[in-house]
Amino acid sequence: MNYPVWEIPILGGGLLVAIIATIHVFVAHFAVGGGLFLVVTEMKARREKDQGMLDYVQGHTKFFLLITMVVGALTGIGIWLIISILHPSGTSVLIHTFVFGWATEWVFFVIEIVSLLVYYFTFQTMNARDHVVVGWIYFVAAWLSLAVIGGIVSFMLTPGGWIETGNFWHGLLNPSYLSSLVFRTAFALILAGVYGLITASSIHDALLRQRMIRYCVLWLALPFMVLLPSGYWYFQVVPEHTRNLIMGDSPEMGLFTGGFVWITPILILAGIFCAVRLNAVVHKILALLLLIVAFMYMGSFETIREAGRRPYMIYGHMYSNSILKASLSETQQKGVLQTAKWVRDREIISSNPTSAGRELFRIVCHSCHSMGGFRNDIFERVANMEADDLLRIMEDMGYDKGFMPPFPGNTKERQILAGFLVKASQNRSDR
């Protein structure tokens, strides 16, 4: 609670983070798998002296460059901007804990940019051997970037020994690091095939188009042999509390868990169906639909992973409302308004119950709930409730309602927040 809270009334902070992050992750994984796709396909084309395939690789490289370096870079900046505003405390922990990890990743990212630009602009002028070497340099740098970022992302769910030691390596090489890295690598290769279908379906030569589509389908299908067992491995190493949330303890997880399970066979079967000889228009439609399905798959996975941390932002260390687990008892004793640094109403008096209640909502609830917004609308949750109903819920937070952090304030603040929410909900329903 050392930072001011930026409130987004309609979207809610969580939804905005989810939108930007899912787009970025979807493109970033393509940047890894697609790099291997480029260099392996080029090697195959040169070995078989297949000029048509080589021309396809060159065209796909331009598509790859524009998507990864423009969309990927912009959404990457967007993530840093949005999390630093919405979750400054959590962002501060990630920066201070992994400062050398971020620096290492940025070195890899610079290597990616330079090598990809060299790869694209020297496609026709550099000798074949050196050009392939540049392609491998890009892929290795991209995968190492994934290896670093993957460790930091998985740390937030399974910080492991870092909780006690604060050690960089304990945080990076956390309990879910390897399973997460294998799973993400497999999905990156799948995305290489999915994106490959987008460009392959636009090839004018019917025979070459069909051959490249079937080649791309192999990139989609084969990594599934690794994706499924690595996904199960990942599920087994996360905390038991997280597994229970995924399997239904959280009221919101059912849709995303069900979507993740059902989209898995749809993705592979739709990909295999693309290998059937069809006309160009149908192939383009199927490729686009497959891209959408893959995006939904990644979105479901990222939502499950993010929600699986509840009630924490950093599991076992910092709650989703940025209150440290270690300081919870102190906050409950002194009160949220007395502890937080950026509040207008530090004292609760007879003239400010509404403004104090809104302050409490911003600090305690806004990280997960919006007021009248699209995601976790608090008005929908408290509709037809009385203040006593909300007080009972607040008492259960962190216990029977384990997906919510324990209420961090004192008894008076519970009463003020409950009264504010009931009154605000009634005023909204009367409009």
Short mmCIF file of N, CA, C and O in Angstrom, two decimals, residues 127-191:
data_model
loop_
_atom_site.label_atom_id
_atom_site.label_comp_id
_atom_site.label_asym_id
_atom_site.label_seq_id
_atom_site.Cartn_x
_atom_site.Cartn_y
_atom_site.Cartn_z
N ASN A 127 25.60 -15.58 -48.13
CA ASN A 127 25.75 -16.98 -48.53
C ASN A 127 24.91 -17.87 -47.61
O ASN A 127 24.64 -17.52 -46.45
N ALA A 128 24.50 -19.01 -48.13
CA ALA A 128 23.51 -19.86 -47.47
C ALA A 128 23.95 -20.27 -46.07
O ALA A 128 23.16 -20.23 -45.11
N ARG A 129 25.22 -20.67 -45.93
CA ARG A 129 25.70 -21.16 -44.64
C ARG A 129 25.62 -20.07 -43.58
O ARG A 129 25.09 -20.30 -42.46
N ASP A 130 26.11 -18.89 -43.89
CA ASP A 130 26.10 -17.80 -42.91
C ASP A 130 24.68 -17.35 -42.60
O ASP A 130 24.36 -16.97 -41.46
N HIS A 131 23.83 -17.39 -43.61
CA HIS A 131 22.44 -16.97 -43.40
C HIS A 131 21.73 -17.92 -42.43
O HIS A 131 20.97 -17.48 -41.55
N VAL A 132 21.98 -19.19 -42.56
CA VAL A 132 21.40 -20.17 -41.64
C VAL A 132 21.95 -19.95 -40.22
O VAL A 132 21.21 -20.05 -39.23
N VAL A 133 23.22 -19.63 -40.12
CA VAL A 133 23.81 -19.35 -38.80
C VAL A 133 23.11 -18.18 -38.13
O VAL A 133 22.80 -18.21 -36.93
N VAL A 134 22.83 -17.13 -38.90
CA VAL A 134 22.11 -15.98 -38.36
C VAL A 134 20.73 -16.40 -37.87
O VAL A 134 20.26 -15.96 -36.81
N GLY A 135 20.07 -17.26 -38.63
CA GLY A 135 18.76 -17.76 -38.21
C GLY A 135 18.83 -18.51 -36.90
O GLY A 135 17.96 -18.35 -36.03
N TRP A 136 19.87 -19.33 -36.72
CA TRP A 136 20.03 -20.07 -35.47
C TRP A 136 20.36 -19.12 -34.31
O TRP A 136 19.90 -19.35 -33.18
N ILE A 137 21.12 -18.09 -34.58
CA ILE A 137 21.42 -17.10 -33.54
C ILE A 137 20.13 -16.46 -33.04
O ILE A 137 19.91 -16.29 -31.84
N TYR A 138 19.25 -16.11 -34.00
CA TYR A 138 17.97 -15.53 -33.60
C TYR A 138 17.19 -16.50 -32.71
O TYR A 138 16.70 -16.12 -31.64
N PHE A 139 17.05 -17.75 -33.15
CA PHE A 139 16.22 -18.68 -32.39
C PHE A 139 16.79 -18.92 -30.99
O PHE A 139 16.04 -18.94 -30.01
N VAL A 140 18.09 -19.13 -30.88
CA VAL A 140 18.69 -19.38 -29.57
C VAL A 140 18.46 -18.20 -28.64
O VAL A 140 18.09 -18.37 -27.46
N ALA A 141 18.65 -16.97 -29.14
CA ALA A 141 18.42 -15.78 -28.32
C ALA A 141 16.95 -15.68 -27.90
O ALA A 141 16.64 -15.32 -26.75
N ALA A 142 16.05 -15.99 -28.83
CA ALA A 142 14.62 -15.92 -28.53
C ALA A 142 14.24 -16.95 -27.47
O ALA A 142 13.47 -16.66 -26.53
N TRP A 143 14.77 -18.17 -27.60
CA TRP A 143 14.43 -19.21 -26.61
C TRP A 143 15.04 -18.88 -25.25
O TRP A 143 14.39 -19.10 -24.21
N LEU A 144 16.25 -18.34 -25.22
CA LEU A 144 16.85 -17.96 -23.95
C LEU A 144 16.06 -16.82 -23.29
O LEU A 144 15.94 -16.76 -22.06
N SER A 145 15.52 -15.94 -24.11
CA SER A 145 14.65 -14.88 -23.59
C SER A 145 13.42 -15.50 -22.93
O SER A 145 13.01 -15.09 -21.83
N LEU A 146 12.84 -16.50 -23.59
CA LEU A 146 11.69 -17.22 -23.01
C LEU A 146 12.09 -17.90 -21.71
O LEU A 146 11.33 -17.91 -20.74
N ALA A 147 13.29 -18.48 -21.67
CA ALA A 147 13.76 -19.19 -20.48
C ALA A 147 13.87 -18.26 -19.28
O ALA A 147 13.57 -18.64 -18.15
N VAL A 148 14.30 -17.02 -19.52
CA VAL A 148 14.42 -16.05 -18.41
C VAL A 148 13.05 -15.53 -18.00
O VAL A 148 12.69 -15.56 -16.81
N ILE A 149 12.28 -15.06 -18.97
CA ILE A 149 10.96 -14.51 -18.66
C ILE A 149 10.05 -15.59 -18.07
O ILE A 149 9.28 -15.33 -17.13
N GLY A 150 10.14 -16.80 -18.59
CA GLY A 150 9.34 -17.90 -18.05
C GLY A 150 9.61 -18.15 -16.59
O GLY A 150 8.70 -18.46 -15.80
N GLY A 151 10.87 -18.03 -16.20
CA GLY A 151 11.22 -18.22 -14.80
C GLY A 151 10.61 -17.14 -13.91
O GLY A 151 10.12 -17.43 -12.81
N ILE A 152 10.62 -15.91 -14.39
CA ILE A 152 10.05 -14.80 -13.61
C ILE A 152 8.54 -14.93 -13.50
O ILE A 152 7.95 -14.71 -12.44
N VAL A 153 7.90 -15.32 -14.60
CA VAL A 153 6.44 -15.48 -14.60
C VAL A 153 6.03 -16.64 -13.69
O VAL A 153 5.08 -16.53 -12.90
N SER A 154 6.72 -17.77 -13.79
CA SER A 154 6.37 -18.92 -12.96
C SER A 154 6.69 -18.66 -11.49
O SER A 154 6.05 -19.22 -10.60
N PHE A 155 7.66 -17.80 -11.23
CA PHE A 155 7.99 -17.41 -9.85
C PHE A 155 6.77 -16.85 -9.13
O PHE A 155 6.56 -17.10 -7.93
N MET A 156 5.93 -16.09 -9.83
CA MET A 156 4.79 -15.46 -9.19
C MET A 156 3.79 -16.48 -8.67
O MET A 156 3.06 -16.22 -7.71
N LEU A 157 3.76 -17.66 -9.28
CA LEU A 157 2.86 -18.73 -8.83
C LEU A 157 3.55 -19.66 -7.85
O LEU A 157 2.95 -20.12 -6.88
N THR A 158 4.83 -19.95 -8.06
CA THR A 158 5.56 -20.88 -7.20
C THR A 158 6.92 -20.28 -6.81
O THR A 158 7.94 -20.70 -7.33
N PRO A 159 6.94 -19.30 -5.92
CA PRO A 159 8.21 -18.67 -5.55
C PRO A 159 9.18 -19.59 -4.82
O PRO A 159 10.37 -19.31 -4.75
N GLY A 160 8.66 -20.69 -4.27
CA GLY A 160 9.54 -21.68 -3.65
C GLY A 160 10.37 -21.12 -2.52
O GLY A 160 9.90 -20.35 -1.66
N GLY A 161 11.68 -21.46 -2.53
CA GLY A 161 12.56 -21.05 -1.44
C GLY A 161 12.82 -19.56 -1.37
O GLY A 161 13.36 -19.08 -0.36
N TRP A 162 12.45 -18.81 -2.39
CA TRP A 162 12.67 -17.36 -2.38
C TRP A 162 11.96 -16.70 -1.21
O TRP A 162 12.43 -15.69 -0.68
N ILE A 163 10.82 -17.24 -0.79
CA ILE A 163 10.06 -16.66 0.31
C ILE A 163 10.94 -16.51 1.55
O ILE A 163 10.89 -15.51 2.26
N GLU A 164 11.78 -17.54 1.80
CA GLU A 164 12.64 -17.51 2.98
C GLU A 164 13.98 -16.83 2.72
O GLU A 164 14.51 -16.13 3.59
N THR A 165 14.53 -17.00 1.53
CA THR A 165 15.90 -16.54 1.27
C THR A 165 15.99 -15.23 0.50
O THR A 165 16.96 -14.49 0.64
N GLY A 166 15.00 -14.94 -0.35
CA GLY A 166 15.08 -13.78 -1.23
C GLY A 166 16.15 -13.93 -2.30
O GLY A 166 16.50 -12.96 -2.98
N ASN A 167 16.65 -15.16 -2.49
CA ASN A 167 17.74 -15.42 -3.42
C ASN A 167 17.26 -15.41 -4.87
O ASN A 167 16.22 -15.98 -5.19
N PHE A 168 18.02 -14.75 -5.75
CA PHE A 168 17.66 -14.65 -7.17
C PHE A 168 17.44 -16.02 -7.80
O PHE A 168 16.43 -16.25 -8.48
N TRP A 169 18.36 -16.95 -7.57
CA TRP A 169 18.27 -18.25 -8.22
C TRP A 169 17.13 -19.09 -7.66
O TRP A 169 16.50 -19.86 -8.39
N HIS A 170 16.85 -18.94 -6.37
CA HIS A 170 15.71 -19.65 -5.79
C HIS A 170 14.40 -19.16 -6.41
O HIS A 170 13.45 -19.94 -6.57
N GLY A 171 14.35 -17.86 -6.75
CA GLY A 171 13.15 -17.33 -7.38
C GLY A 171 13.04 -17.72 -8.84
O GLY A 171 11.97 -18.11 -9.31
N LEU A 172 14.16 -17.63 -9.57
CA LEU A 172 14.12 -17.94 -11.00
C LEU A 172 13.91 -19.43 -11.25
O LEU A 172 13.04 -19.82 -12.04
N LEU A 173 14.70 -20.27 -10.59
CA LEU A 173 14.60 -21.72 -10.78
C LEU A 173 13.63 -22.29 -9.75
O LEU A 173 13.96 -23.15 -8.94
N ASN A 174 12.41 -21.80 -9.80
CA ASN A 174 11.39 -22.17 -8.83
C ASN A 174 10.76 -23.52 -9.16
O ASN A 174 11.05 -24.10 -10.22
N PRO A 175 9.90 -24.06 -8.29
CA PRO A 175 9.37 -25.42 -8.49
C PRO A 175 8.67 -25.67 -9.82
O PRO A 175 8.69 -26.79 -10.33
N SER A 176 8.02 -24.66 -10.40
CA SER A 176 7.30 -24.89 -11.67
C SER A 176 8.09 -24.41 -12.88
O SER A 176 7.56 -24.38 -14.00
N TYR A 177 9.36 -24.06 -12.69
CA TYR A 177 10.15 -23.47 -13.79
C TYR A 177 10.28 -24.43 -14.97
O TYR A 177 9.95 -24.08 -16.11
N LEU A 178 10.76 -25.64 -14.72
CA LEU A 178 11.02 -26.57 -15.83
C LEU A 178 9.75 -26.98 -16.55
O LEU A 178 9.69 -26.99 -17.78
N SER A 179 8.72 -27.33 -15.79
CA SER A 179 7.47 -27.76 -16.42
C SER A 179 6.86 -26.63 -17.23
O SER A 179 6.36 -26.84 -18.34
N SER A 180 6.92 -25.41 -16.69
CA SER A 180 6.40 -24.25 -17.42
C SER A 180 7.19 -24.00 -18.69
O SER A 180 6.61 -23.72 -19.76
N LEU A 181 8.52 -24.13 -18.61
CA LEU A 181 9.36 -23.87 -19.78
C LEU A 181 9.11 -24.89 -20.88
O LEU A 181 9.01 -24.53 -22.07
N VAL A 182 8.98 -26.16 -20.52
CA VAL A 182 8.70 -27.20 -21.52
C VAL A 182 7.34 -26.97 -22.15
O VAL A 182 7.18 -27.06 -23.38
N PHE A 183 6.33 -26.66 -21.32
CA PHE A 183 4.99 -26.41 -21.84
C PHE A 183 4.98 -25.23 -22.80
O PHE A 183 4.41 -25.30 -23.89
N ARG A 184 5.63 -24.14 -22.40
CA ARG A 184 5.63 -22.94 -23.24
C ARG A 184 6.43 -23.16 -24.53
O ARG A 184 6.07 -22.63 -25.59
N THR A 185 7.51 -23.92 -24.45
CA THR A 185 8.29 -24.21 -25.66
C THR A 185 7.45 -25.02 -26.64
O THR A 185 7.45 -24.74 -27.85
N ALA A 186 6.74 -26.02 -26.14
CA ALA A 186 5.88 -26.84 -27.01
C ALA A 186 4.80 -25.98 -27.65
O ALA A 186 4.52 -26.10 -28.85
N PHE A 187 4.19 -25.08 -26.86
CA PHE A 187 3.14 -24.24 -27.42
C PHE A 187 3.71 -23.25 -28.43
O PHE A 187 3.06 -22.92 -29.42
N ALA A 188 4.94 -22.79 -28.19
CA ALA A 188 5.58 -21.89 -29.15
C ALA A 188 5.76 -22.57 -30.49
O ALA A 188 5.58 -21.96 -31.55
N LEU A 189 6.11 -23.85 -30.48
CA LEU A 189 6.27 -24.59 -31.73
C LEU A 189 4.93 -24.81 -32.41
O LEU A 189 4.82 -24.77 -33.64
N ILE A 190 3.90 -25.03 -31.61
CA ILE A 190 2.55 -25.17 -32.19
C ILE A 190 2.14 -23.88 -32.88
O ILE A 190 1.59 -23.90 -34.00
N LEU A 191 2.42 -22.76 -32.24
CA LEU A 191 2.07 -21.47 -32.85
C LEU A 191 2.85 -21.23 -34.14
O LEU A 191 2.36 -20.57 -35.05
#
